[in-house]
Short mmCIF file of N, CA and C in Angstrom, two decimals:
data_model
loop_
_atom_site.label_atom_id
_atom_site.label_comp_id
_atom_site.label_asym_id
_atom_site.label_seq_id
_atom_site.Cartn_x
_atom_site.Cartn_y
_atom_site.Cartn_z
N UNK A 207 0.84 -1.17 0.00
CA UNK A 207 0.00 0.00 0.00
C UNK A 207 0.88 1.23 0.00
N UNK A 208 0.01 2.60 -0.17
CA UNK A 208 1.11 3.58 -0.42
C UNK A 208 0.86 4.30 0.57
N UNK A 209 2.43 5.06 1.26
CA UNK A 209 2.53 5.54 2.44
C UNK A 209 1.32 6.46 2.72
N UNK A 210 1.14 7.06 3.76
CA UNK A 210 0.18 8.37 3.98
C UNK A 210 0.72 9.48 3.85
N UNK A 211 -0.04 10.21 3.30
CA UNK A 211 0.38 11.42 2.98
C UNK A 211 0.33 12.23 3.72
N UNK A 212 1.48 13.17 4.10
CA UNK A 212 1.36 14.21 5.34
C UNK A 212 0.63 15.69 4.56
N UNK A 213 0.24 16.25 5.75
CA UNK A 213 -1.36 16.52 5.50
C UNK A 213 -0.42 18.08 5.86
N UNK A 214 -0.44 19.29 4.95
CA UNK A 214 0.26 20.66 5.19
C UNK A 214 -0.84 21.44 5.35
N UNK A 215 -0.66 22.46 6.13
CA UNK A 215 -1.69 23.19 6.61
C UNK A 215 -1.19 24.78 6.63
N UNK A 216 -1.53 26.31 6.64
CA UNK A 216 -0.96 27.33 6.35
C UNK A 216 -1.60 28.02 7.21
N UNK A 217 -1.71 28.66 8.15
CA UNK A 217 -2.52 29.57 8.98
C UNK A 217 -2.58 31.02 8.44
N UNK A 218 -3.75 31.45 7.57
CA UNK A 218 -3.81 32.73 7.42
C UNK A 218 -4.54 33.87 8.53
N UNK A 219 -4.70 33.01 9.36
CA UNK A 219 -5.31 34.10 10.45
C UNK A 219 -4.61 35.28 10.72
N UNK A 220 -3.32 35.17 10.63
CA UNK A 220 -1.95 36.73 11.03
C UNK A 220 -1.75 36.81 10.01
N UNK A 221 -1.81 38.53 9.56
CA UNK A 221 -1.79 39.28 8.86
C UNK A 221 -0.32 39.30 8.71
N UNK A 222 0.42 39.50 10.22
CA UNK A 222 1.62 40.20 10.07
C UNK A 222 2.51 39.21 10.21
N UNK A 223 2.38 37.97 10.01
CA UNK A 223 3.21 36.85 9.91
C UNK A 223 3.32 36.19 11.77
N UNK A 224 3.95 34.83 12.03
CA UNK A 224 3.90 34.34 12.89
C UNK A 224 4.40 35.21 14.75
N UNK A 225 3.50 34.70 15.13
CA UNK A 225 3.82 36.02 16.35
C UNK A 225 5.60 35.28 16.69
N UNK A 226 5.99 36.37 17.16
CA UNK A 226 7.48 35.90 17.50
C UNK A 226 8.09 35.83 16.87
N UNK A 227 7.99 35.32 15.81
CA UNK A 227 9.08 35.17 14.43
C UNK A 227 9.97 36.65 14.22
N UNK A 228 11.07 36.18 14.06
CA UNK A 228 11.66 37.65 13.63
C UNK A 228 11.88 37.97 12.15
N UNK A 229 11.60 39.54 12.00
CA UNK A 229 11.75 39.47 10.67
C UNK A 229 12.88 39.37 9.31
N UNK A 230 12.77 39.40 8.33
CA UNK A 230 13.97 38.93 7.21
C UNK A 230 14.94 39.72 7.86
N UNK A 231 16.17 38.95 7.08
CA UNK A 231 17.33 39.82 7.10
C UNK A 231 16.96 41.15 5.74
N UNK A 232 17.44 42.08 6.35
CA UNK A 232 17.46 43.25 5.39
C UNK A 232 15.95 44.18 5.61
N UNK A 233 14.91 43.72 6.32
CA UNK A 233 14.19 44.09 6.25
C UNK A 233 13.47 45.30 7.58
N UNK A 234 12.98 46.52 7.34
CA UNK A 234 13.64 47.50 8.73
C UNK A 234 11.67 47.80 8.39
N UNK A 235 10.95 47.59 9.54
CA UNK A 235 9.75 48.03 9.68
C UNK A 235 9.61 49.35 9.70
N UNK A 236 10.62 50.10 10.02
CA UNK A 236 10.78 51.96 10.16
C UNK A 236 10.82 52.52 8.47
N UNK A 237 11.09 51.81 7.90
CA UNK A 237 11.31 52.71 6.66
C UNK A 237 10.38 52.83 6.08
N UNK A 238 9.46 52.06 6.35
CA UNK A 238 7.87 52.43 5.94
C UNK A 238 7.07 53.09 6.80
N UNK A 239 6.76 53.32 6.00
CA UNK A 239 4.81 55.05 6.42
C UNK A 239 4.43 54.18 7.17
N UNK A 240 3.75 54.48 8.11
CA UNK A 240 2.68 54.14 8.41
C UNK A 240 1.36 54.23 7.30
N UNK A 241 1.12 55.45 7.21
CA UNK A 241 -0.28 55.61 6.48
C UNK A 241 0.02 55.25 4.76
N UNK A 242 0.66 55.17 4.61
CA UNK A 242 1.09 55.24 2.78
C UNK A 242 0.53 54.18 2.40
N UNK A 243 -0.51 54.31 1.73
CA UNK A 243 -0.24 53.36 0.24
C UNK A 243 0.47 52.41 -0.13
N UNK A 244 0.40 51.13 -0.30
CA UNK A 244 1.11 50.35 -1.21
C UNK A 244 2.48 49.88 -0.83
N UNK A 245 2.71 50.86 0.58
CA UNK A 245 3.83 50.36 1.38
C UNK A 245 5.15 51.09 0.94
N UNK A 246 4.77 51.89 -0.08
CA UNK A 246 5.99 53.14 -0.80
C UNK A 246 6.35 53.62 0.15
N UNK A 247 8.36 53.56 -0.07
CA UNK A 247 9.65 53.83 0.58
C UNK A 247 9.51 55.60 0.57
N UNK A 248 9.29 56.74 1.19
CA UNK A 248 9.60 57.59 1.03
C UNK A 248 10.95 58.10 0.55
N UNK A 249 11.11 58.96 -0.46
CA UNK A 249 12.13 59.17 -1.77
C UNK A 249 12.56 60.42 -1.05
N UNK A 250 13.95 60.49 -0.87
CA UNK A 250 14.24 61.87 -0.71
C UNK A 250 14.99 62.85 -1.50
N UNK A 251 14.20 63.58 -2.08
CA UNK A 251 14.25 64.65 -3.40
C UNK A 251 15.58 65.19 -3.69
N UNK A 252 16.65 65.40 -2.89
CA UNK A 252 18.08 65.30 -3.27
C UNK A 252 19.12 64.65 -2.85
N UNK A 253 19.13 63.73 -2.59
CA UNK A 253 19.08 62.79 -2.70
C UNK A 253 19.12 61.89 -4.30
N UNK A 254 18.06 62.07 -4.85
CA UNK A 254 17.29 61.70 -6.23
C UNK A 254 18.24 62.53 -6.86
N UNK A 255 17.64 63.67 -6.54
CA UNK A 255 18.70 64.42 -7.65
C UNK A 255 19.89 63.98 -8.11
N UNK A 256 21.21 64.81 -6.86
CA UNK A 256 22.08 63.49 -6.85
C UNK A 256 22.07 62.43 -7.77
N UNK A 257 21.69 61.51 -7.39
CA UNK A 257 21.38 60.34 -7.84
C UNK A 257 21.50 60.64 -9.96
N UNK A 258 20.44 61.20 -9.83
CA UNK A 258 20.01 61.62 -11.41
C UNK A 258 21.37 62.59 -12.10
N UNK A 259 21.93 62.77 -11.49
CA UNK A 259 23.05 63.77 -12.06
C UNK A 259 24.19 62.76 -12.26
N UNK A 260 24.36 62.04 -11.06
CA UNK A 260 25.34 61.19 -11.13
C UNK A 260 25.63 60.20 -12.24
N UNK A 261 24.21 59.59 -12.66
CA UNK A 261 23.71 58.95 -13.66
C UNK A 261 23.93 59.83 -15.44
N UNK A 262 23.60 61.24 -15.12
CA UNK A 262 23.51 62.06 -16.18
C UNK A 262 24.91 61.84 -16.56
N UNK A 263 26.07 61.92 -15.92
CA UNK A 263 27.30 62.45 -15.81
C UNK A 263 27.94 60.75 -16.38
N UNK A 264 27.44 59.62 -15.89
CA UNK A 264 27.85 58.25 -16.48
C UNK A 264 27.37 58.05 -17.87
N UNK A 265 25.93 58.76 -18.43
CA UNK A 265 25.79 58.61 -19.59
C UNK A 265 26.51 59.81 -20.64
N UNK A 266 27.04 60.49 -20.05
CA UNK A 266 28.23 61.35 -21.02
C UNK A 266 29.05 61.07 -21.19
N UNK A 267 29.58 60.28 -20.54
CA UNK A 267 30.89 59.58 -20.33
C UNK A 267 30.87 58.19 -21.02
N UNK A 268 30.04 57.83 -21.38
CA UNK A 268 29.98 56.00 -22.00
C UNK A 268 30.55 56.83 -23.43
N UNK A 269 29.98 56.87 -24.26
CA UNK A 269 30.66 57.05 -25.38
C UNK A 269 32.14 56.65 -25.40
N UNK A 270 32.81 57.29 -24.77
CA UNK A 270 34.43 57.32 -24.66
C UNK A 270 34.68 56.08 -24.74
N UNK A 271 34.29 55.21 -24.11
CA UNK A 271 34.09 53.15 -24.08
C UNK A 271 34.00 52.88 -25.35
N UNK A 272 32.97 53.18 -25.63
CA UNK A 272 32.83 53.14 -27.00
C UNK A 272 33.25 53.48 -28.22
N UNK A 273 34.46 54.77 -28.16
CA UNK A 273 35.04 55.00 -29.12
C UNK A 273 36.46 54.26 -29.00
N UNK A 274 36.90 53.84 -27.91
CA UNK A 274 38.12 53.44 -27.91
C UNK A 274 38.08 51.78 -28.32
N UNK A 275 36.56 51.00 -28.25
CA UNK A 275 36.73 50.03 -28.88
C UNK A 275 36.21 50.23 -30.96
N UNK A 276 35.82 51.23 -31.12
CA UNK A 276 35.52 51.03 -31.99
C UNK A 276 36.94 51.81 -33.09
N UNK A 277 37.83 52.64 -32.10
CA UNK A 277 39.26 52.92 -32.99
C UNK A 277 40.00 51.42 -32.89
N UNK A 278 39.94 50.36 -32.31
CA UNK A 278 40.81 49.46 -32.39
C UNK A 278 40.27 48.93 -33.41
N UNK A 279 38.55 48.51 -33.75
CA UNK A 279 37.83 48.09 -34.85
C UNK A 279 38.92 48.58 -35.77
N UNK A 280 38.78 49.72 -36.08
CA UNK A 280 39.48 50.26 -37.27
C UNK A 280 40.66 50.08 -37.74
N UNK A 281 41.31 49.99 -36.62
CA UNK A 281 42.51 49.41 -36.62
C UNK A 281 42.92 48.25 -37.09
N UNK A 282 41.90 47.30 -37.29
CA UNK A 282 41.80 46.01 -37.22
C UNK A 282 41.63 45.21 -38.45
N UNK A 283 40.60 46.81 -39.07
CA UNK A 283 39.83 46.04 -40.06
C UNK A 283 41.47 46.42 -41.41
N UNK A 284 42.58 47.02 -41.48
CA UNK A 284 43.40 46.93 -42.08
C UNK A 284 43.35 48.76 -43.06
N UNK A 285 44.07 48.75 -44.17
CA UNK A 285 44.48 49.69 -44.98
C UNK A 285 43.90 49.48 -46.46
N UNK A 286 43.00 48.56 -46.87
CA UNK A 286 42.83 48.07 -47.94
C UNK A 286 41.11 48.31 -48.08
N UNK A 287 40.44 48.14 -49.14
CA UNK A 287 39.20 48.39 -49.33
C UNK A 287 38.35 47.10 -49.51
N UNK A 288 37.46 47.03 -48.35
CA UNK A 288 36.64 45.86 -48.21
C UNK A 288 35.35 45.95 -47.70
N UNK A 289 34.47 44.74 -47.65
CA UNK A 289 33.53 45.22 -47.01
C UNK A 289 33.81 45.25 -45.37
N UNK A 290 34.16 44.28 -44.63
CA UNK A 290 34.38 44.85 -43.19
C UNK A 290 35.02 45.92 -43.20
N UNK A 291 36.04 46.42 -43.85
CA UNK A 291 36.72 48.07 -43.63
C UNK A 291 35.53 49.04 -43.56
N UNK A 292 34.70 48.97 -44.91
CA UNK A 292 33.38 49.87 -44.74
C UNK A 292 32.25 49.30 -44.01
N UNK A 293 31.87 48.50 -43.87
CA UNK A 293 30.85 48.30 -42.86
C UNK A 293 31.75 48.79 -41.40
N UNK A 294 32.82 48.95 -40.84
CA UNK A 294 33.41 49.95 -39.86
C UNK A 294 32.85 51.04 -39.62
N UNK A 295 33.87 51.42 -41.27
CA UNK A 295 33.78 53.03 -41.04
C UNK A 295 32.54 53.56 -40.98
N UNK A 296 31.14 52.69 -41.47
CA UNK A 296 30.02 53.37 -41.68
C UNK A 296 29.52 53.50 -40.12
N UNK A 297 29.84 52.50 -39.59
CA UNK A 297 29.45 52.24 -37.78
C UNK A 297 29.94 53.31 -37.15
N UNK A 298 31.22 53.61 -37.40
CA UNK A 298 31.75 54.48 -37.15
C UNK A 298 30.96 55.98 -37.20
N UNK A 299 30.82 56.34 -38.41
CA UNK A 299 30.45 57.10 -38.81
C UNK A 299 28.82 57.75 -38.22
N UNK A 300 28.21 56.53 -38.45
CA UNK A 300 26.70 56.74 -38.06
C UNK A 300 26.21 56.55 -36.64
N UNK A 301 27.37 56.02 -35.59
CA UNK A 301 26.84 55.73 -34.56
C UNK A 301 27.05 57.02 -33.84
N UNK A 302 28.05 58.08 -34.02
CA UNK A 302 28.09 59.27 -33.22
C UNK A 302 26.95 60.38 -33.92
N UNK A 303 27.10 59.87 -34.79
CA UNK A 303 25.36 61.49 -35.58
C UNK A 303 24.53 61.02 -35.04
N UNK A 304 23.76 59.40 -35.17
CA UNK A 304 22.65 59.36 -34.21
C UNK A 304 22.67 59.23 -33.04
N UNK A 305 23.78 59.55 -32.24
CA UNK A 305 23.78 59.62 -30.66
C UNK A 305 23.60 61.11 -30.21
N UNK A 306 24.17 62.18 -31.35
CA UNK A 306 24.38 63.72 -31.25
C UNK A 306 22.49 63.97 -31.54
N UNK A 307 22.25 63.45 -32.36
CA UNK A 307 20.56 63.62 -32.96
C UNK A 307 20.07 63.11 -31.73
N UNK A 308 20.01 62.26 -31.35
CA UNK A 308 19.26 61.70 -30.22
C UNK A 308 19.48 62.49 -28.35
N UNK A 309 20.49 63.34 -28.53
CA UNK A 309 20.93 63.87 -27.02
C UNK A 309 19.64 63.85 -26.66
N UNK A 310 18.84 64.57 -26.92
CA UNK A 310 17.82 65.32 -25.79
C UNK A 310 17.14 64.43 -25.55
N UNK A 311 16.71 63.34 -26.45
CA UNK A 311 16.17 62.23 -25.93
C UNK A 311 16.52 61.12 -24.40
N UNK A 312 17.51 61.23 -24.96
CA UNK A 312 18.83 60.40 -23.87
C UNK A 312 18.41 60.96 -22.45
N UNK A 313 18.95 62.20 -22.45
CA UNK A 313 19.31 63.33 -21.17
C UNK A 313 17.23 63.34 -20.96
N UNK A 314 16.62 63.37 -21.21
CA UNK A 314 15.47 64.00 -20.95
C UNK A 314 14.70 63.35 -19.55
N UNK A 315 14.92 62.03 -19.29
CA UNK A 315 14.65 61.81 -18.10
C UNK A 315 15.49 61.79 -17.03
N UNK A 316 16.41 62.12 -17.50
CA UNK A 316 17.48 62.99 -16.12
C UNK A 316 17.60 64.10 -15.47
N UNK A 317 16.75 65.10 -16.64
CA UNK A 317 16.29 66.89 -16.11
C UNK A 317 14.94 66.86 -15.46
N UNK A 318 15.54 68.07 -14.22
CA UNK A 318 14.37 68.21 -13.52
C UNK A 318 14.73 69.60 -13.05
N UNK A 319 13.79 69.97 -12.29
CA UNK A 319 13.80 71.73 -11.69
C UNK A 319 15.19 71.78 -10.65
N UNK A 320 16.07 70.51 -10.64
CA UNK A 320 17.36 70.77 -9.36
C UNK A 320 18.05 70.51 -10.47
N UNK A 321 18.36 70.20 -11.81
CA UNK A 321 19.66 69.51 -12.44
C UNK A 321 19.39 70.08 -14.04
N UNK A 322 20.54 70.63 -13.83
CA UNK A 322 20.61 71.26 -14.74
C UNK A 322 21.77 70.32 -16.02
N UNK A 323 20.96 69.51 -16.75
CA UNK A 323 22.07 68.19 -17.59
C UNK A 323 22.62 68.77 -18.52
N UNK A 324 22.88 70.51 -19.08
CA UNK A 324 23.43 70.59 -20.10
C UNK A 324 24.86 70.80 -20.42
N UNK A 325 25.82 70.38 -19.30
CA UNK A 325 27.14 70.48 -19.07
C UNK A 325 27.27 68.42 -19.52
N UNK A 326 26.26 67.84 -18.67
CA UNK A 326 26.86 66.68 -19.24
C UNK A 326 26.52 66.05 -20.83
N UNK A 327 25.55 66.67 -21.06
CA UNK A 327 24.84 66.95 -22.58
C UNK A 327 25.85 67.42 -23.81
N UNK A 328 26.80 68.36 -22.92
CA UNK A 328 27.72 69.26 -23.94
C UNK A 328 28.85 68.03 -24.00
N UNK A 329 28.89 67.63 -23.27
CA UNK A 329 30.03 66.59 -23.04
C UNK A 329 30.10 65.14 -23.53
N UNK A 330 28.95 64.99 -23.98
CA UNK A 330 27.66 63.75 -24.19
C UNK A 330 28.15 64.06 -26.22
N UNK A 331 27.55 65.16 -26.60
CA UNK A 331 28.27 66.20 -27.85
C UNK A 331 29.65 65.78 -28.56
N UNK A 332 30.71 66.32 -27.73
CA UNK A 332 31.99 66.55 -27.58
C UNK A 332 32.52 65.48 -28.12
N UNK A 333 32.52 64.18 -26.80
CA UNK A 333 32.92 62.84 -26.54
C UNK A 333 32.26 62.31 -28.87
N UNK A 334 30.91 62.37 -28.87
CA UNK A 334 30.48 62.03 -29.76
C UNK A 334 31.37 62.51 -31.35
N UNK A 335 31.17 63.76 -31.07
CA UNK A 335 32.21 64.15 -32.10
C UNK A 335 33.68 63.68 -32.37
N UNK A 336 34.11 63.67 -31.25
CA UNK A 336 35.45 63.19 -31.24
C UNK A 336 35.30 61.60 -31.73
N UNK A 337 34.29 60.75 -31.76
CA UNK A 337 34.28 59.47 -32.61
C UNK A 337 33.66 59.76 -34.24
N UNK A 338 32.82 60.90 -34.35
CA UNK A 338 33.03 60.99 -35.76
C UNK A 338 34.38 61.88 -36.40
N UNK A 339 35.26 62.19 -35.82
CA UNK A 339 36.25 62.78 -35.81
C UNK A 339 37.02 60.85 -36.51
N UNK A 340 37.03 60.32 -35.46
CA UNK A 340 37.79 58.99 -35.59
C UNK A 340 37.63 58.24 -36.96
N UNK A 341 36.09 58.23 -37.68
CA UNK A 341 35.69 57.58 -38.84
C UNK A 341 36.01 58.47 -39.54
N UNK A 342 36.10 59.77 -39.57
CA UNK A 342 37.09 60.43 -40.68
C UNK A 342 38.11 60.09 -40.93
N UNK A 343 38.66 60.26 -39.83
CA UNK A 343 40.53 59.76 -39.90
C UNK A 343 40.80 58.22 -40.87
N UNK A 344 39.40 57.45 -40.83
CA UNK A 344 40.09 56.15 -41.06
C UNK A 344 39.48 56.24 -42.40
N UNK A 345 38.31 57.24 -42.91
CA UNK A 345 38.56 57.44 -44.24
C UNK A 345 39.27 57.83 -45.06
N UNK A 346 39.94 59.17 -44.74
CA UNK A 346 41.16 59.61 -44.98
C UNK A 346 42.50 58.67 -44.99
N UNK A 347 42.51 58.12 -44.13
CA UNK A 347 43.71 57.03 -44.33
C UNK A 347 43.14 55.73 -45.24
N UNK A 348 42.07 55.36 -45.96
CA UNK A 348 41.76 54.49 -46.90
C UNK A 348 41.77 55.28 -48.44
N UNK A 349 41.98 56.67 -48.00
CA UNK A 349 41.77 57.61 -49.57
C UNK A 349 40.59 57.89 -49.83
N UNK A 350 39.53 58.31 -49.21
CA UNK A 350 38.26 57.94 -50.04
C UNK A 350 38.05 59.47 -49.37
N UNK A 351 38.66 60.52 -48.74
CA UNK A 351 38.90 61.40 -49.08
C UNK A 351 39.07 62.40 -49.70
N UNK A 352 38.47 63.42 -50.34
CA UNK A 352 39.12 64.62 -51.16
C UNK A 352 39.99 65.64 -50.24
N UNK A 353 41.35 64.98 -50.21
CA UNK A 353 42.24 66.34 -49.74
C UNK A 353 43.09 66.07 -50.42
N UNK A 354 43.38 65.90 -51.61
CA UNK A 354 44.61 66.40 -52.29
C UNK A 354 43.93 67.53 -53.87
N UNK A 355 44.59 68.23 -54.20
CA UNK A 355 44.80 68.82 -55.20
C UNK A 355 43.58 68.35 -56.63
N UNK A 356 44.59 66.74 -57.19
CA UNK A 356 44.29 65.91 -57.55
C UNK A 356 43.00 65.20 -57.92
N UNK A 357 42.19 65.38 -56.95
CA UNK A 357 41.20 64.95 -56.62
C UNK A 357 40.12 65.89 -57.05
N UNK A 358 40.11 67.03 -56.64
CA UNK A 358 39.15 68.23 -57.63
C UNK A 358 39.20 68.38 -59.05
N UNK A 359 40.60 67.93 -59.83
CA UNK A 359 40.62 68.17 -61.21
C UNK A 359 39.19 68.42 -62.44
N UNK A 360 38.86 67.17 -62.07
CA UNK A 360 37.86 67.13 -62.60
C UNK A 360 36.50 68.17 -63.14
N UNK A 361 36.46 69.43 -61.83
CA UNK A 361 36.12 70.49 -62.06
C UNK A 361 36.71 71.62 -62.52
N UNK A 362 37.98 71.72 -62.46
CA UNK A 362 38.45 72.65 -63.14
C UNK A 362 38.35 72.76 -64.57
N UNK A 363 38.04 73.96 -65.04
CA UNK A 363 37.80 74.32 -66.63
C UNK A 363 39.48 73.68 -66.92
N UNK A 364 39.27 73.17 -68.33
CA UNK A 364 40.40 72.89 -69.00
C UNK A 364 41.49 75.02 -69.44
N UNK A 365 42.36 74.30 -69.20
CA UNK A 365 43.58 75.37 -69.44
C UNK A 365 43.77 75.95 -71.32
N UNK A 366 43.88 77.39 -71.06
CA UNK A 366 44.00 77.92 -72.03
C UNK A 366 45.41 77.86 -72.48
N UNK A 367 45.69 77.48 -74.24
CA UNK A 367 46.93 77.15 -74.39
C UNK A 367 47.36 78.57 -74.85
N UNK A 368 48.66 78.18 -74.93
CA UNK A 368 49.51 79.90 -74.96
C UNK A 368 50.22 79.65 -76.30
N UNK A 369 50.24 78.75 -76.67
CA UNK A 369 50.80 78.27 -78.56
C UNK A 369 49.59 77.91 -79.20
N UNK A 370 49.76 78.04 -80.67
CA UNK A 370 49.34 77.38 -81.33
C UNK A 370 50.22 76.99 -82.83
N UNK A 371 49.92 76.03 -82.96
CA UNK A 371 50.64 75.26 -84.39
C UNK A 371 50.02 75.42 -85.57
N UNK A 372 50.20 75.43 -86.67
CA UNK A 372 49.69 75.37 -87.66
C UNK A 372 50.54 74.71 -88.68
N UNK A 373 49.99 74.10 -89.85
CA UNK A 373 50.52 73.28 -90.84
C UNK A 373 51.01 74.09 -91.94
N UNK A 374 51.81 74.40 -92.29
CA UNK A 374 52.47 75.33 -93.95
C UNK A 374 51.95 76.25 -93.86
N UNK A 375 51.23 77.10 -93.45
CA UNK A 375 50.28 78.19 -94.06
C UNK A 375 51.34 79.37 -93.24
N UNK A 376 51.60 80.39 -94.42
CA UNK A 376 52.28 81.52 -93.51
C UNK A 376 51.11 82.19 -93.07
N UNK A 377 51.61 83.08 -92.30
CA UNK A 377 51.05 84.06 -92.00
C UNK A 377 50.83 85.20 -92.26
#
């Protein structure tokens, strides 16, 4: 036959859990309201701030991470014309314009009436430029560049000659 089954039972009569029992680790009955709602931690407004600036000031600063792995990319991808060289440089290229296009988006839930984000915003900018600064450089060093002379010809009017020849005929 099959054993008996032990029989579990749950007492919901206490609200506040078993009398005597002590409570979790980590857990402080003072930090909550009494009267509040939902048991919400009261937030203290600078504090937050703080907080939100500090944060503002880490998202200006990521870029830089990001450009120093993406100059080794470049580095990597060689001197020759390929598709990983340009699929780079285009990463390159396009990931700092739509990060510069996108600032205010970024920064916008970090401003409030105590924080003023447009120092880390400018910096947020800066950092960005300086990686489309970087996908230039590595166009320029593949040639695909116009900085030489050379390279404009094409628009210049053809040159007026200062001789002309003619066959037997005097003059």
């Amino acid at each position: 036959a099959m054993p008996a089954a032990r029989l579990r039972t749950v007492a919901f009569g206490c609200r506040d859990g078993v009398a005597g029992a002590p409570d979790p680790p980590g857990y402080a009955a003072a930090s909550y309201a009494e009267g509040e709602s939902k048991g919400r931690l009261r937030v203290d407004e600078s504090k937050l701030s703080q907080l939100k600036m500090k944060r503002a000031w880490a998202t200006a600063t990521k870029p830089a991470q990001n450009m120093m792995m993406m100059g080794f990319m470049l580095w990597m991808s060689g001197q020759s014309l390929h598709i990983f060289s340009m699929m780079t440089v285009g990463t390159a290229l396009w990931q700092p314009l739509s990060a510069i296009w996108k600032a205010n988006d970024t920064f916008s839930p970090l401003a409030d009436d105590r924080n003023n984000v447009m120092l880390p915003k400018l910096a947020y900018c800066a950092i960005n430029l300086g990686g489309l600064l970087l996908g230039l450089w590595k166009l320029n060093s593949l040639g695909l560049m116009p900085t030489h002379a050379s390279d404009w010809v094409s628009g210049l009017p053809p040159p007026l000659s200062s001789e002309s020849a003619t066959s037997g005929v005097a003059l």
